[in-house]
mmCIF file of C-alpha atoms in Angstrom:
data_model
loop_
_atom_site.group_PDB
_atom_site.id
_atom_site.type_symbol
_atom_site.label_atom_id
_atom_site.label_comp_id
_atom_site.label_asym_id
_atom_site.label_seq_id
_atom_site.Cartn_x
_atom_site.Cartn_y
_atom_site.Cartn_z
ATOM 1 C CA PRO A 1 55.359 36.238 -24.665
ATOM 2 C CA PRO A 2 54.071 33.727 -22.089
ATOM 3 C CA PRO A 3 55.520 34.081 -18.545
ATOM 4 C CA PRO A 4 58.387 31.761 -17.593
ATOM 5 C CA PRO A 5 57.397 28.621 -15.640
ATOM 6 C CA ALA A 6 57.602 28.835 -11.888
ATOM 7 C CA ALA A 7 60.573 27.206 -10.204
ATOM 8 C CA PRO A 8 59.781 23.860 -8.538
ATOM 9 C CA PRO A 9 59.760 23.799 -4.723
ATOM 10 C CA PRO A 10 63.030 22.691 -3.079
ATOM 11 C CA LEU A 11 63.282 19.035 -2.244
ATOM 12 C CA THR A 12 63.861 17.882 1.331
ATOM 13 C CA ALA A 13 65.190 14.514 2.377
ATOM 14 C CA PRO A 14 62.735 12.344 4.304
ATOM 15 C CA PRO A 15 63.475 11.534 7.946
ATOM 16 C CA VAL A 16 65.338 8.353 8.752
ATOM 17 C CA VAL A 17 62.733 5.930 10.053
ATOM 18 C CA GLY A 18 63.698 4.431 13.388
ATOM 19 C CA GLY A 19 66.863 6.486 13.760
ATOM 20 C CA SER A 20 67.892 9.276 16.065
ATOM 21 C CA VAL A 21 69.070 11.541 13.190
ATOM 22 C CA SER A 22 66.738 12.865 10.508
ATOM 23 C CA ALA A 23 67.314 15.160 7.524
ATOM 24 C CA VAL A 24 64.634 17.721 8.433
ATOM 25 C CA SER A 25 64.721 21.409 9.174
ATOM 26 C CA ALA A 26 65.654 22.873 12.542
ATOM 27 C CA PRO A 27 62.045 23.732 13.533
ATOM 28 C CA ALA A 28 60.971 20.174 12.788
ATOM 29 C CA ALA A 29 63.862 18.783 14.811
ATOM 30 C CA ALA A 30 62.916 21.048 17.721
ATOM 31 C CA ALA A 31 59.398 19.655 17.633
ATOM 32 C CA LYS A 32 60.506 16.160 18.618
ATOM 33 C CA LYS A 33 58.290 14.685 21.268
ATOM 34 C CA LYS A 34 59.129 12.270 23.996
ATOM 35 C CA SER A 35 58.089 8.666 23.653
ATOM 36 C CA PRO A 36 54.772 7.646 25.236
ATOM 37 C CA ILE A 37 54.695 6.498 28.833
ATOM 38 C CA VAL A 38 53.456 2.962 29.451
ATOM 39 C CA ALA A 39 52.448 1.229 32.677
ATOM 40 C CA VAL A 40 54.383 -1.885 33.695
ATOM 41 C CA GLN A 41 52.492 -3.989 36.198
ATOM 42 C CA GLY A 42 54.195 -6.011 38.899
ATOM 43 C CA GLY A 43 55.777 -9.191 37.534
ATOM 44 C CA SER A 44 55.406 -8.163 33.870
ATOM 45 C CA LEU A 45 57.915 -7.440 31.101
ATOM 46 C CA ARG A 46 57.935 -4.754 28.409
ATOM 47 C CA THR A 47 60.407 -4.429 25.532
ATOM 48 C CA TRP A 48 61.446 -1.676 23.107
ATOM 49 C CA THR A 49 63.245 -2.774 19.920
ATOM 50 C CA TYR A 50 65.328 -0.520 17.665
ATOM 51 C CA GLN A 51 66.282 -2.016 14.309
ATOM 52 C CA SER A 52 68.190 1.001 12.991
ATOM 53 C CA ALA A 53 71.933 1.212 13.601
ATOM 54 C CA LEU A 54 71.569 5.017 13.819
ATOM 55 C CA VAL A 55 70.077 4.687 17.313
ATOM 56 C CA ASP A 56 73.258 4.658 19.372
ATOM 57 C CA GLU A 57 71.729 5.566 22.763
ATOM 58 C CA VAL A 58 68.341 5.714 24.469
ATOM 59 C CA GLN A 59 67.102 7.246 27.700
ATOM 60 C CA VAL A 60 65.157 5.116 30.174
ATOM 61 C CA GLU A 61 62.824 6.823 32.649
ATOM 62 C CA LEU A 62 60.980 5.019 35.451
ATOM 63 C CA SER A 63 58.623 6.498 38.041
ATOM 64 C CA THR A 64 55.732 5.606 40.330
ATOM 65 C CA GLU A 65 52.887 7.428 42.073
ATOM 66 C CA GLY A 66 54.755 7.392 45.365
ATOM 67 C CA ARG A 67 55.246 3.664 45.896
ATOM 68 C CA PRO A 68 58.563 1.774 45.828
ATOM 69 C CA LEU A 69 60.105 0.874 42.481
ATOM 70 C CA ASP A 70 61.965 -2.397 41.859
ATOM 71 C CA ALA A 71 63.009 -3.175 38.291
ATOM 72 C CA ASP A 72 65.476 -5.026 36.077
ATOM 73 C CA ILE A 73 66.779 -3.289 32.936
ATOM 74 C CA ASP A 74 68.483 -5.431 30.282
ATOM 75 C CA LEU A 75 69.936 -4.582 26.889
ATOM 76 C CA TRP A 76 69.636 -7.444 24.408
ATOM 77 C CA HIS A 77 72.022 -7.386 21.435
ATOM 78 C CA GLY A 78 71.651 -10.552 19.429
ATOM 79 C CA PRO A 79 70.691 -14.002 20.709
ATOM 80 C CA ASP A 80 71.842 -14.782 24.264
ATOM 81 C CA ASN A 81 73.913 -11.568 24.418
ATOM 82 C CA THR A 82 73.177 -9.071 27.207
ATOM 83 C CA PRO A 83 75.965 -6.453 27.188
ATOM 84 C CA CYS A 84 74.297 -4.253 29.827
ATOM 85 C CA LYS A 85 72.273 -5.102 32.942
ATOM 86 C CA MET A 86 70.854 -2.962 35.735
ATOM 87 C CA ARG A 87 68.943 -3.594 38.927
ATOM 88 C CA VAL A 88 67.123 -0.508 40.229
ATOM 89 C CA TYR A 89 65.420 0.018 43.581
ATOM 90 C CA ILE A 90 63.891 3.344 44.669
ATOM 91 C CA GLU A 91 62.055 3.943 47.932
ATOM 92 C CA ASN A 92 59.727 6.546 46.368
ATOM 93 C CA GLY A 93 59.508 6.608 42.584
ATOM 94 C CA LYS A 94 57.622 9.913 42.545
ATOM 95 C CA VAL A 95 60.090 11.930 44.611
ATOM 96 C CA ARG A 96 63.140 10.317 43.002
ATOM 97 C CA PRO A 97 62.368 9.003 39.495
ATOM 98 C CA PHE A 98 65.027 6.987 37.680
ATOM 99 C CA ARG A 99 66.652 8.433 34.553
ATOM 100 C CA ALA A 100 69.580 6.774 32.791
ATOM 101 C CA VAL A 101 71.090 6.681 29.303
ATOM 102 C CA VAL A 102 71.761 3.241 27.800
ATOM 103 C CA GLN A 103 74.263 2.977 24.964
ATOM 104 C CA THR A 104 72.965 0.959 21.982
ATOM 105 C CA PRO A 105 75.692 0.827 19.305
ATOM 106 C CA ARG A 106 75.401 -1.434 16.268
ATOM 107 C CA GLY A 107 71.706 -2.249 16.052
ATOM 108 C CA PRO A 108 69.400 -3.992 16.266
ATOM 109 C CA ASN A 109 69.002 -3.631 20.033
ATOM 110 C CA THR A 110 66.191 -4.354 22.468
ATOM 111 C CA VAL A 111 65.684 -2.693 25.850
ATOM 112 C CA ALA A 112 63.795 -4.960 28.261
ATOM 113 C CA LEU A 113 62.158 -3.637 31.445
ATOM 114 C CA ARG A 114 60.880 -6.090 34.021
ATOM 115 C CA ASN A 115 58.913 -5.074 37.102
ATOM 116 C CA ILE A 116 60.145 -7.495 39.746
ATOM 117 C CA GLY A 117 57.924 -5.963 42.404
ATOM 118 C CA GLN A 118 54.588 -7.297 43.517
ATOM 119 C CA LEU A 119 51.363 -6.790 41.590
ATOM 120 C CA GLU A 120 50.416 -3.883 43.865
ATOM 121 C CA PHE A 121 53.512 -1.900 42.814
ATOM 122 C CA PRO A 122 53.272 -0.877 39.124
ATOM 123 C CA PHE A 123 55.513 1.772 37.624
ATOM 124 C CA SER A 124 55.472 4.034 34.579
ATOM 125 C CA ALA A 125 58.206 3.616 31.970
ATOM 126 C CA SER A 126 59.398 5.325 28.810
ATOM 127 C CA VAL A 127 62.322 4.561 26.502
ATOM 128 C CA ASP A 128 63.238 7.434 24.175
ATOM 129 C CA SER A 129 65.769 7.441 21.333
ATOM 130 C CA GLN A 130 65.421 11.127 20.435
ATOM 131 C CA VAL A 131 65.149 13.081 23.689
ATOM 132 C CA HIS A 132 67.805 12.281 26.281
ATOM 133 C CA GLN A 133 70.241 13.994 28.606
ATOM 134 C CA ARG A 134 73.992 14.186 28.116
ATOM 135 C CA PRO A 135 76.793 14.739 30.632
ATOM 136 C CA THR A 136 77.798 18.361 31.092
ATOM 137 C CA ASP A 137 81.321 19.581 30.420
ATOM 138 C CA ALA A 138 81.960 19.695 34.174
ATOM 139 C CA CYS A 139 80.923 16.064 34.474
ATOM 140 C CA LEU A 140 83.141 14.984 31.581
ATOM 141 C CA ALA A 141 86.112 16.911 32.959
ATOM 142 C CA ALA A 142 85.790 15.531 36.482
ATOM 143 C CA GLY A 143 87.049 12.042 37.120
ATOM 144 C CA LEU A 144 88.092 9.990 40.119
ATOM 145 C CA THR A 145 89.622 6.540 39.785
ATOM 146 C CA ILE A 146 88.050 3.888 42.010
ATOM 147 C CA GLN A 147 89.948 0.624 42.236
ATOM 148 C CA GLY A 148 88.184 -2.726 42.322
ATOM 149 C CA GLY A 149 86.552 -3.356 45.682
ATOM 150 C CA ALA A 150 86.876 0.276 46.815
ATOM 151 C CA LEU A 151 84.149 2.856 47.391
ATOM 152 C CA ARG A 152 83.892 6.639 47.391
ATOM 153 C CA THR A 153 81.272 8.947 48.894
ATOM 154 C CA PHE A 154 80.130 12.309 47.541
ATOM 155 C CA PRO A 155 78.130 14.472 50.012
ATOM 156 C CA PHE A 156 75.885 17.303 48.803
ATOM 157 C CA ASP A 157 74.156 20.095 50.697
ATOM 158 C CA ALA A 158 70.507 21.143 50.485
ATOM 159 C CA THR A 159 71.092 23.573 47.609
ATOM 160 C CA VAL A 160 71.764 20.681 45.193
ATOM 161 C CA ASP A 161 68.459 19.445 43.727
ATOM 162 C CA SER A 162 69.969 16.776 41.456
ATOM 163 C CA VAL A 163 73.325 15.268 40.553
ATOM 164 C CA GLN A 164 74.756 13.505 37.515
ATOM 165 C CA VAL A 165 76.718 10.271 37.725
ATOM 166 C CA LEU A 166 79.065 9.061 34.990
ATOM 167 C CA LEU A 167 80.972 5.766 35.255
ATOM 168 C CA ARG A 168 83.587 4.715 32.681
ATOM 169 C CA THR A 169 86.471 2.296 32.167
ATOM 170 C CA ASP A 170 89.340 1.981 29.677
ATOM 171 C CA GLY A 171 87.536 -0.783 27.785
ATOM 172 C CA ARG A 172 87.292 -3.350 30.569
ATOM 173 C CA PRO A 173 84.019 -4.579 32.056
ATOM 174 C CA LEU A 174 82.226 -2.252 34.452
ATOM 175 C CA ASN A 175 80.630 -3.570 37.650
ATOM 176 C CA ALA A 176 79.375 -0.990 40.132
ATOM 177 C CA ARG A 177 76.796 -0.153 42.773
ATOM 178 C CA VAL A 178 75.461 3.408 43.100
ATOM 179 C CA GLU A 179 73.530 4.364 46.232
ATOM 180 C CA LEU A 180 71.773 7.521 47.392
ATOM 181 C CA LEU A 181 71.677 7.899 51.165
ATOM 182 C CA GLN A 182 69.882 10.497 53.281
ATOM 183 C CA GLY A 183 70.770 10.147 56.910
ATOM 184 C CA PRO A 184 72.766 7.377 58.609
ATOM 185 C CA ASN A 185 72.449 4.186 56.526
ATOM 186 C CA ASN A 186 69.104 5.372 55.132
ATOM 187 C CA ILE A 187 69.257 4.189 51.511
ATOM 188 C CA LYS A 188 66.793 5.943 49.200
ATOM 189 C CA GLN A 189 67.952 4.620 45.821
ATOM 190 C CA VAL A 190 70.195 1.778 44.624
ATOM 191 C CA VAL A 191 71.473 0.931 41.139
ATOM 192 C CA GLU A 192 73.508 -2.225 40.536
ATOM 193 C CA LEU A 193 74.927 -2.341 37.022
ATOM 194 C CA TYR A 194 77.103 -4.335 34.671
ATOM 195 C CA THR A 195 78.378 -3.420 31.211
ATOM 196 C CA GLU A 196 80.739 -5.545 29.177
ATOM 197 C CA ASP A 197 82.747 -2.513 27.965
ATOM 198 C CA GLY A 198 82.866 0.621 30.104
ATOM 199 C CA MET A 199 84.365 2.689 27.283
ATOM 200 C CA GLU A 200 81.876 1.790 24.574
ATOM 201 C CA ARG A 201 78.956 1.531 26.998
ATOM 202 C CA PRO A 202 79.533 3.974 29.886
ATOM 203 C CA PHE A 203 76.856 4.461 32.528
ATOM 204 C CA PHE A 204 75.236 7.886 32.897
ATOM 205 C CA CYS A 205 72.261 8.798 35.064
ATOM 206 C CA THR A 206 70.797 11.731 36.955
ATOM 207 C CA ILE A 207 69.630 11.413 40.554
ATOM 208 C CA ASP A 208 67.229 13.778 42.305
ATOM 209 C CA THR A 209 68.474 14.807 45.753
ATOM 210 C CA PRO A 210 65.647 16.697 47.514
ATOM 211 C CA GLY A 211 66.199 17.850 51.074
ATOM 212 C CA SER A 212 69.455 17.858 53.001
ATOM 213 C CA GLY A 213 71.947 15.234 54.103
ATOM 214 C CA ASN A 214 72.210 13.555 50.691
ATOM 215 C CA VAL A 215 75.247 11.381 49.990
ATOM 216 C CA VAL A 216 76.006 9.477 46.782
ATOM 217 C CA ARG A 217 78.048 6.344 47.439
ATOM 218 C CA VAL A 218 79.765 4.546 44.541
ATOM 219 C CA LEU A 219 81.217 1.061 44.992
ATOM 220 C CA ASN A 220 83.361 -0.754 42.435
ATOM 221 C CA THR A 221 82.155 -4.340 42.814
ATOM 222 C CA ALA A 222 84.709 -5.713 40.316
ATOM 223 C CA PRO A 223 88.069 -7.293 41.288
ATOM 224 C CA VAL A 224 91.088 -5.093 41.857
ATOM 225 C CA GLU A 225 92.226 -5.588 38.236
ATOM 226 C CA PHE A 226 89.199 -3.613 36.958
ATOM 227 C CA PRO A 227 89.350 0.057 38.040
ATOM 228 C CA MET A 228 86.807 2.611 36.852
ATOM 229 C CA THR A 229 86.596 6.385 36.486
ATOM 230 C CA THR A 230 83.778 8.093 38.372
ATOM 231 C CA SER A 231 82.291 11.570 37.981
ATOM 232 C CA VAL A 232 79.604 12.747 40.430
ATOM 233 C CA VAL A 233 78.832 16.469 40.128
ATOM 234 C CA PRO A 234 75.778 18.688 40.762
ATOM 235 C CA LEU A 235 73.290 19.172 37.939
ATOM 236 C CA LYS A 236 70.588 21.512 39.312
ATOM 237 C CA ILE A 237 71.249 23.953 42.131
ATOM 238 C CA ASN A 238 68.609 25.828 44.120
ATOM 239 C CA PRO A 239 70.292 28.680 46.017
ATOM 240 C CA ASP A 240 67.102 29.395 48.009
ATOM 241 C CA ALA A 241 67.058 25.957 49.647
ATOM 242 C CA VAL A 242 67.592 25.767 53.405
ATOM 243 C CA GLU A 243 68.955 22.988 55.542
ATOM 244 C CA ASP A 244 66.288 20.925 57.276
ATOM 245 C CA VAL A 245 66.449 18.302 60.002
ATOM 246 C CA VAL A 246 67.451 14.787 58.929
ATOM 247 C CA MET A 247 65.444 12.242 60.905
ATOM 248 C CA GLY A 248 67.410 9.376 62.366
ATOM 249 C CA GLY A 249 70.528 11.320 63.330
ATOM 250 C CA ASP A 250 72.354 11.111 66.650
ATOM 251 C CA VAL A 251 70.906 13.238 69.456
ATOM 252 C CA ILE A 252 72.961 14.208 72.519
ATOM 253 C CA MET A 253 70.893 15.134 75.553
ATOM 254 C CA GLY A 254 72.275 17.388 78.279
ATOM 255 C CA GLY A 255 75.332 18.478 76.328
ATOM 256 C CA TRP A 256 77.436 15.430 77.220
#
């Protein structure tokens, strides 16, 4: 008798085009690559549009070759609707690149990056919907309420290489200013942000803190009726780091 016909190969569902979830095997999912890096010249604007409603968050990364970084980050959701805005300034975009997660529920959404620096100060940018960081359990568990108009400082020693910052509200608008200082009033990085709903669109970013004397300062720039919950905890720790001298500190000569 003739041999029985071979069984057909198993069918696999195709990936969801434009989404952050795809019906593929685990090895294929592990092979996801980061989005390409593009150069944004001074005074120019670049946009990334996501039509799929499955893309509920993206990670924005900005860096330079050692020059200052000055950028505006906007999230466009529909005509004349900007539910999230950020203003980012970094003294050295190579030592301290900017990494933040932007929530994009209910597509389509467009992420707009504008280099508001001069022509001589370009930066590199990438917006990724598949590879992005998430807050750790320690970051989610920690929480400090900051009332409107108040500020809190979080000092870190030299063993902390980077920290994670998570800002949330109970559904009210979120207005805040996050600063990284190293030394007395020596601001290395500033992020001014606004989101229309701090529960649906919380702010999460990671900040590199090389060296010693690093302090993260968080200011609630909203009125007193709009408190927010803040979590600032270490992300990467280097136990072999040693304290170094912070330039610009007070010096007492003669022991008096």
